[in-house]
Coordinates of N, CA and C in Angstrom, one line a residue:
M1 N 136.4 92.7 85.3 CA 135.0 93.1 85.7 C 134.4 92.0 86.6
A2 N 134.6 90.7 86.2 CA 134.0 89.6 86.9 C 134.5 89.6 88.4
R3 N 135.7 89.9 88.6 CA 136.3 90.0 90.0 C 135.5 91.0 90.8
F4 N 135.3 92.2 90.2 CA 134.6 93.2 90.9 C 133.2 92.8 91.3
L5 N 132.5 92.2 90.3 CA 131.1 91.7 90.6 C 131.1 90.6 91.6
L6 N 132.1 89.7 91.6 CA 132.2 88.7 92.7 C 132.4 89.4 94.1
W7 N 133.2 90.4 94.1 CA 133.4 91.1 95.4 C 132.1 91.8 95.9
C8 N 131.2 92.1 95.0 CA 129.9 92.7 95.4 C 129.2 91.7 96.3
G9 N 129.2 90.4 95.9 CA 128.6 89.4 96.7 C 129.3 89.1 98.0
V10 N 130.6 89.2 98.0 CA 131.4 89.0 99.2 C 131.0 90.1 100.3
V11 N 130.8 91.3 99.8 CA 130.6 92.4 100.7 C 129.1 92.5 101.1
A12 N 128.2 92.1 100.2 CA 126.8 92.3 100.5 C 126.3 91.7 101.8
G13 N 126.6 90.5 102.1 CA 126.2 89.8 103.3 C 126.6 90.5 104.6
P14 N 127.9 90.7 104.7 CA 128.4 91.4 105.9 C 127.8 92.8 106.1
L15 N 127.6 93.5 105.0 CA 127.0 94.8 105.0 C 125.6 94.7 105.6
F16 N 124.8 93.8 105.0 CA 123.4 93.6 105.5 C 123.4 93.3 107.0
V17 N 124.2 92.4 107.4 CA 124.3 92.0 108.8 C 124.7 93.2 109.7
A18 N 125.7 93.9 109.3 CA 126.1 95.1 110.0 C 125.0 96.1 110.2
V19 N 124.2 96.3 109.2 CA 123.1 97.3 109.3 C 122.1 96.8 110.3
F20 N 121.7 95.5 110.2 CA 120.7 95.1 111.1 C 121.2 95.1 112.6
L21 N 122.5 94.8 112.8 CA 123.1 94.9 114.1 C 123.1 96.3 114.6
I22 N 123.4 97.3 113.7 CA 123.3 98.7 114.1 C 121.9 99.0 114.5
N23 N 120.9 98.6 113.7 CA 119.5 98.9 114.0 C 119.1 98.3 115.4
D24 N 119.6 97.1 115.6 CA 119.4 96.4 116.9 C 119.8 97.3 118.1
L25 N 120.9 98.0 117.9 CA 121.4 98.9 119.0 C 120.7 100.3 119.1
I26 N 120.4 100.9 117.9 CA 120.0 102.3 118.0 C 118.5 102.5 118.0
R27 N 117.7 101.5 117.7 CA 116.2 101.6 117.7 C 115.7 101.3 119.1
P28 N 115.2 102.3 119.9 CA 114.8 102.1 121.2 C 113.6 101.2 121.4
D29 N 112.7 101.2 120.4 CA 111.5 100.5 120.5 C 111.5 99.1 119.8
Y30 N 112.7 98.7 119.5 CA 112.9 97.5 118.6 C 113.6 96.4 119.4
D31 N 113.1 95.2 119.4 CA 113.6 94.1 120.1 C 114.1 93.0 119.2
P32 N 115.4 92.9 119.0 CA 116.0 92.0 118.1 C 115.7 90.5 118.3
V33 N 115.3 90.2 119.5 CA 114.9 88.8 119.9 C 113.5 88.5 119.3
R34 N 112.6 89.5 119.3 CA 111.2 89.3 119.0 C 110.9 89.8 117.6
D35 N 111.5 90.9 117.1 CA 111.2 91.6 115.9 C 111.9 91.1 114.7
F36 N 111.2 91.1 113.5 CA 111.9 90.8 112.3 C 112.8 91.9 111.9
V37 N 113.8 91.6 111.1 CA 114.8 92.6 110.6 C 114.0 93.6 109.8
S38 N 113.0 93.2 109.0 CA 112.2 94.1 108.2 C 111.5 95.2 109.0
E39 N 111.1 94.8 110.2 CA 110.4 95.8 111.0 C 111.2 97.1 111.4
A40 N 112.5 97.0 111.2 CA 113.4 98.2 111.4 C 113.2 99.2 110.4
A41 N 112.5 98.8 109.2 CA 112.2 99.8 108.2 C 111.0 100.6 108.4
I42 N 110.3 100.3 109.5 CA 109.0 101.0 109.8 C 109.3 102.2 110.6
G43 N 108.7 103.3 110.3 CA 108.7 104.5 111.1 C 110.0 105.3 111.0
P44 N 110.2 106.2 112.0 CA 111.4 107.1 112.0 C 112.6 106.2 112.1
G45 N 113.6 106.5 111.3 CA 114.9 105.8 111.3 C 114.8 104.6 110.4
G46 N 113.7 104.3 109.8 CA 113.5 103.2 108.9 C 114.3 103.2 107.6
R47 N 114.7 104.4 107.3 CA 115.5 104.6 106.0 C 116.8 103.8 106.0
L48 N 117.4 103.6 107.1 CA 118.6 102.8 107.2 C 118.4 101.4 106.7
Q49 N 117.3 100.8 107.2 CA 117.0 99.4 106.8 C 116.6 99.3 105.4
I50 N 115.8 100.3 104.9 CA 115.3 100.4 103.5 C 116.5 100.5 102.6
A51 N 117.5 101.4 103.0 CA 118.7 101.5 102.2 C 119.5 100.2 102.1
S52 N 119.5 99.5 103.3 CA 120.2 98.3 103.3 C 119.6 97.2 102.3
F53 N 118.3 97.1 102.3 CA 117.7 96.3 101.4 C 118.0 96.6 99.9
L54 N 117.9 97.9 99.6 CA 118.2 98.4 98.2 C 119.6 98.1 97.8
I55 N 120.6 98.6 98.7 CA 122.0 98.5 98.3 C 122.4 97.0 98.3
T56 N 122.0 96.2 99.3 CA 122.4 94.8 99.3 C 121.8 94.1 98.1
G57 N 120.6 94.4 97.8 CA 119.9 93.7 96.7 C 120.6 94.0 95.4
A58 N 121.0 95.3 95.2 CA 121.7 95.7 94.0 C 123.1 95.0 93.9
L59 N 123.8 94.9 95.1 CA 125.1 94.2 95.1 C 124.9 92.7 94.7
M60 N 123.8 92.1 95.2 CA 123.5 90.7 94.9 C 123.2 90.5 93.4
V61 N 122.5 91.4 92.8 CA 122.2 91.3 91.4 C 123.5 91.4 90.6
A62 N 124.3 92.4 91.0 CA 125.6 92.5 90.3 C 126.4 91.2 90.5
F63 N 126.5 90.7 91.7 CA 127.1 89.4 92.0 C 126.6 88.3 91.1
S64 N 125.3 88.2 90.9 CA 124.6 87.2 90.2 C 125.1 87.1 88.7
V65 N 125.5 88.2 88.2 CA 126.0 88.3 86.8 C 127.3 87.5 86.7
A66 N 128.2 87.7 87.6 CA 129.5 87.0 87.6 C 129.3 85.5 88.0
V67 N 128.4 85.3 88.9 CA 128.1 83.9 89.3 C 127.6 83.1 88.2
G68 N 126.7 83.7 87.4 CA 126.2 83.1 86.2 C 127.2 82.7 85.2
R69 N 128.3 83.4 85.2 CA 129.4 83.1 84.2 C 130.4 82.1 84.8
V70 N 130.7 82.3 86.1 CA 131.8 81.6 86.7 C 131.3 80.3 87.4
V71 N 130.2 80.3 88.0 CA 129.7 79.1 88.8 C 128.7 78.3 87.9
S72 N 127.5 78.9 87.7 CA 126.5 78.2 86.8 C 125.4 79.2 86.5
R73 N 124.9 79.0 85.4 CA 123.8 79.9 84.9 C 122.6 79.9 85.9
W74 N 122.2 78.7 86.4 CA 121.1 78.7 87.4 C 121.4 79.2 88.7
T75 N 122.6 79.1 89.2 CA 123.0 79.7 90.5 C 122.9 81.2 90.3
G76 N 123.4 81.7 89.2 CA 123.3 83.2 88.9 C 121.9 83.7 88.9
R77 N 121.1 82.9 88.2 CA 119.6 83.3 88.0 C 118.9 83.4 89.4
L78 N 119.2 82.3 90.2 CA 118.6 82.3 91.5 C 119.1 83.4 92.4
L79 N 120.3 83.7 92.3 CA 120.9 84.9 93.1 C 120.3 86.2 92.6
A80 N 120.0 86.3 91.3 CA 119.4 87.5 90.8 C 118.0 87.7 91.3
V81 N 117.3 86.6 91.4 CA 115.9 86.6 92.0 C 116.1 87.1 93.5
F82 N 117.0 86.5 94.2 CA 117.3 86.8 95.6 C 117.6 88.4 95.7
G83 N 118.5 88.9 94.8 CA 118.8 90.3 94.9 C 117.6 91.2 94.6
V84 N 116.9 90.9 93.5 CA 115.7 91.7 93.1 C 114.7 91.7 94.3
G85 N 114.6 90.5 94.9 CA 113.6 90.3 96.0 C 114.0 91.2 97.2
L86 N 115.3 91.3 97.4 CA 115.8 92.2 98.5 C 115.4 93.7 98.2
M87 N 115.6 94.1 97.0 CA 115.3 95.4 96.6 C 113.8 95.7 96.8
L88 N 113.0 94.7 96.3 CA 111.5 94.8 96.5 C 111.1 94.9 98.0
A89 N 111.8 94.1 98.8 CA 111.6 94.2 100.2 C 111.9 95.5 100.8
G90 N 112.8 96.3 100.2 CA 113.0 97.6 100.6 C 112.0 98.6 100.2
V91 N 111.4 98.4 99.0 CA 110.4 99.2 98.4 C 109.1 99.0 99.1
F92 N 108.7 97.8 99.4 CA 107.5 97.4 100.0 C 107.7 97.1 101.5
V93 N 107.5 98.1 102.3 CA 107.9 98.0 103.8 C 106.9 97.1 104.5
S94 N 107.5 96.3 105.4 CA 106.7 95.4 106.2 C 105.6 96.0 107.0
D95 N 104.6 95.3 107.4 CA 103.7 95.7 108.4 C 104.2 95.3 109.8
P96 N 103.8 96.0 110.8 CA 104.3 95.6 112.2 C 103.7 94.3 112.5
V97 N 104.5 93.5 113.3 CA 104.0 92.2 113.7 C 103.8 92.3 115.2
P98 N 102.7 91.8 115.8 CA 101.7 91.0 115.1 C 100.8 91.9 114.2
H99 N 100.3 91.3 113.1 CA 99.5 92.1 112.2 C 98.1 92.4 112.7
T100 N 97.9 93.7 113.0 CA 96.6 94.2 113.4 C 95.9 94.7 112.2
V101 N 96.6 95.3 111.3 CA 96.1 95.8 110.0 C 97.1 95.3 109.0
R102 N 96.5 94.8 107.9 CA 97.3 94.3 106.7 C 97.2 95.4 105.6
T103 N 98.4 95.8 105.1 CA 98.4 96.7 104.0 C 98.9 96.0 102.8
S104 N 98.7 96.5 101.6 CA 99.2 95.9 100.4 C 100.7 95.9 100.4
H105 N 101.3 96.9 100.9 CA 102.8 97.0 101.0 C 103.3 95.8 101.9
G106 N 102.7 95.6 103.0 CA 103.1 94.5 103.9 C 102.9 93.2 103.3
T107 N 101.8 93.0 102.6 CA 101.5 91.7 102.0 C 102.5 91.4 100.9
I108 N 102.8 92.4 100.1 CA 103.8 92.2 99.0 C 105.2 91.9 99.7
H109 N 105.5 92.6 100.7 CA 106.8 92.4 101.4 C 106.9 90.9 101.9
D110 N 105.8 90.4 102.5 CA 105.8 89.0 103.0 C 105.9 88.0 101.9
L111 N 105.2 88.3 100.8 CA 105.4 87.3 99.6 C 106.8 87.4 99.0
V112 N 107.3 88.6 98.9 CA 108.7 88.7 98.4 C 109.7 88.0 99.3
S113 N 109.4 88.1 100.6 CA 110.3 87.4 101.6 C 110.4 85.9 101.4
L114 N 109.2 85.3 101.1 CA 109.2 83.9 100.8 C 110.1 83.6 99.6
I115 N 109.9 84.4 98.6 CA 110.7 84.2 97.3 C 112.2 84.4 97.6
V116 N 112.5 85.4 98.4 CA 114.0 85.7 98.7 C 114.6 84.5 99.3
F117 N 114.0 84.0 100.4 CA 114.6 82.9 101.1 C 114.5 81.6 100.3
A118 N 113.5 81.4 99.5 CA 113.4 80.1 98.7 C 114.5 80.2 97.6
A119 N 114.7 81.3 97.0 CA 115.7 81.5 95.9 C 117.1 81.3 96.5
L120 N 117.4 81.8 97.7 CA 118.7 81.6 98.3 C 118.9 80.1 98.6
A121 N 117.9 79.4 99.2 CA 118.1 78.0 99.5 C 118.3 77.2 98.2
A122 N 117.6 77.5 97.2 CA 117.7 76.8 95.9 C 119.1 77.1 95.3
A123 N 119.6 78.3 95.4 CA 120.9 78.6 94.9 C 122.0 77.8 95.6
A124 N 121.8 77.6 96.9 CA 122.8 76.8 97.6 C 122.8 75.3 97.1
F125 N 121.6 74.8 96.9 CA 121.5 73.4 96.4 C 122.1 73.3 95.0
V126 N 121.9 74.3 94.1 CA 122.4 74.2 92.7 C 123.9 74.4 92.8
A127 N 124.4 75.3 93.6 CA 125.9 75.5 93.7 C 126.6 74.3 94.2
A128 N 126.0 73.4 94.9 CA 126.6 72.3 95.5 C 127.3 71.4 94.4
R129 N 126.8 71.5 93.2 CA 127.4 70.7 92.1 C 128.6 71.4 91.4
W130 N 128.9 72.7 91.7 CA 130.0 73.4 91.1 C 131.3 73.1 91.8
R131 N 132.2 72.6 91.0 CA 133.5 72.2 91.5 C 133.4 71.3 92.7
P132 N 132.6 70.2 92.6 CA 132.3 69.5 93.8 C 133.5 69.0 94.6
A133 N 133.4 69.2 95.8 CA 134.3 68.6 96.8 C 133.4 68.2 98.0
P134 N 133.8 67.2 98.7 CA 132.8 66.8 99.8 C 132.4 67.9 100.8
V135 N 133.4 68.7 101.2 CA 133.1 69.7 102.2 C 132.2 70.8 101.5
W136 N 132.5 71.2 100.3 CA 131.7 72.2 99.6 C 130.2 71.7 99.4
T137 N 130.1 70.5 98.9 CA 128.8 69.9 98.7 C 128.0 69.8 99.9
W138 N 128.6 69.3 101.0 CA 127.9 69.2 102.3 C 127.5 70.6 102.8
Y139 N 128.4 71.6 102.7 CA 128.1 72.9 103.2 C 126.9 73.5 102.4
C140 N 126.9 73.4 101.1 CA 125.8 74.0 100.3 C 124.5 73.3 100.6
R141 N 124.5 72.0 100.8 CA 123.3 71.3 101.1 C 122.8 71.6 102.5
A142 N 123.7 71.8 103.4 CA 123.4 72.2 104.8 C 122.7 73.5 104.8
V143 N 123.3 74.5 104.1 CA 122.7 75.8 104.0 C 121.3 75.7 103.3
G144 N 121.2 74.9 102.2 CA 120.0 74.8 101.5 C 118.8 74.2 102.4
V145 N 119.2 73.4 103.4 CA 118.2 72.9 104.3 C 118.0 73.9 105.5
A146 N 119.0 74.5 106.0 CA 118.9 75.4 107.2 C 118.1 76.6 106.9
V147 N 118.3 77.2 105.7 CA 117.6 78.5 105.4 C 116.1 78.3 105.5
P148 N 115.5 77.4 104.8 CA 114.0 77.3 104.9 C 113.6 76.8 106.3
V149 N 114.3 75.9 106.9 CA 113.9 75.4 108.3 C 113.9 76.6 109.3
L150 N 115.0 77.4 109.3 CA 115.1 78.5 110.2 C 114.0 79.6 109.9
F151 N 113.8 79.8 108.6 CA 112.8 80.7 108.2 C 111.4 80.3 108.7
I152 N 111.1 79.0 108.6 CA 109.8 78.5 109.2 C 109.8 78.7 110.7
L153 N 110.9 78.4 111.4 CA 110.9 78.6 112.8 C 110.7 80.1 113.2
A154 N 111.3 81.0 112.4 CA 111.2 82.4 112.6 C 109.7 82.8 112.6
G155 N 108.9 82.2 111.7 CA 107.5 82.6 111.6 C 106.7 81.8 112.6
G156 N 107.2 80.8 113.2 CA 106.4 80.0 114.1 C 106.6 80.1 115.6
I157 N 107.8 80.7 116.0 CA 108.1 80.8 117.4 C 108.2 82.3 117.7
E158 N 107.0 82.9 118.1 CA 106.9 84.3 118.3 C 107.8 84.9 119.3
S159 N 108.1 84.2 120.3 CA 109.0 84.7 121.4 C 110.5 84.9 120.9
A160 N 110.8 84.2 119.8 CA 112.2 84.3 119.3 C 112.3 84.5 117.8
T161 N 111.3 85.1 117.3 CA 111.2 85.3 115.8 C 112.5 86.0 115.3
G162 N 112.9 87.0 116.0 CA 114.1 87.8 115.5 C 115.4 86.9 115.6
V163 N 115.5 86.1 116.6 CA 116.7 85.2 116.7 C 116.7 84.3 115.5
F164 N 115.6 83.6 115.2 CA 115.7 82.6 114.1 C 115.8 83.3 112.8
Q165 N 115.2 84.5 112.6 CA 115.4 85.1 111.3 C 116.8 85.6 111.2
R166 N 117.4 86.1 112.2 CA 118.8 86.5 112.1 C 119.8 85.4 111.8
L167 N 119.5 84.2 112.4 CA 120.3 83.0 112.1 C 120.1 82.6 110.6
T168 N 118.9 82.7 110.1 CA 118.6 82.4 108.7 C 119.5 83.3 107.8
I169 N 119.4 84.6 108.1 CA 120.1 85.6 107.3 C 121.7 85.4 107.5
A170 N 122.1 85.2 108.7 CA 123.6 85.0 108.9 C 124.1 83.8 108.1
I171 N 123.4 82.7 108.2 CA 123.8 81.5 107.5 C 123.7 81.7 106.0
G172 N 122.6 82.2 105.5 CA 122.4 82.3 104.0 C 123.3 83.4 103.4
W173 N 123.5 84.5 104.0 CA 124.3 85.6 103.5 C 125.8 85.2 103.6
T174 N 126.1 84.5 104.6 CA 127.5 84.1 104.8 C 127.8 83.1 103.6
W175 N 126.9 82.2 103.4 CA 127.1 81.2 102.3 C 127.4 82.0 100.9
A176 N 126.6 83.0 100.7 CA 126.8 83.8 99.4 C 128.2 84.4 99.4
A177 N 128.6 84.9 100.5 CA 130.0 85.5 100.6 C 131.1 84.4 100.4
V178 N 130.9 83.3 101.0 CA 131.8 82.2 100.8 C 131.8 81.7 99.3
L179 N 130.7 81.7 98.7 CA 130.6 81.3 97.3 C 131.4 82.3 96.5
G180 N 131.3 83.6 96.8 CA 132.0 84.7 96.1 C 133.5 84.5 96.3
L181 N 133.9 84.2 97.5 CA 135.4 84.0 97.8 C 135.9 82.8 97.0
R182 N 135.1 81.7 97.0 CA 135.5 80.5 96.3 C 135.6 80.8 94.8
A183 N 134.7 81.5 94.3 CA 134.7 81.9 92.8 C 135.9 82.8 92.5
L184 N 136.3 83.6 93.4 CA 137.4 84.5 93.2 C 138.7 83.7 93.0
R185 N 138.8 82.5 93.6 CA 140.0 81.7 93.5 C 140.1 81.0 92.2
T186 N 139.0 81.0 91.3 CA 139.1 80.3 90.0 C 139.6 81.3 89.0

């Protein structure tokens, strides 16, 4: 059972990235350089991104159970927060950016996003201590720093918001998949 749950984490990241790349191609009014991934959940066709949040979040929660047993209790807990946060991001759809009108859904989505990326960065730092090897420790710490830095850049550089957010996601979700693959070897 633990192997199956670990595979959930290996699959979750590539699935999430594949869905936002598909959205980047099929949404005519959507600019992946400028727009947040979450904005693909707005309006017609938004169900694909909402489903991605819900399914990926559920996969990450399942993954967190095995990580809590194989890697560390705290890494598992932080990944559970990450997964639940992704599901909440799917339930509470983002407001369009720039914000002309703020809704309670959009406000909750933004708060949940902060928690999602903070939990992911914290999980990387905590996992750095698991079966320490210089490359693994360096990789985890680099991800733990890169995720919040890129997240802040995504919110601060309007002309390239989408690029920085996609880099944040690609780096963070890839780390989770690598963690799963590393745990599968134990």
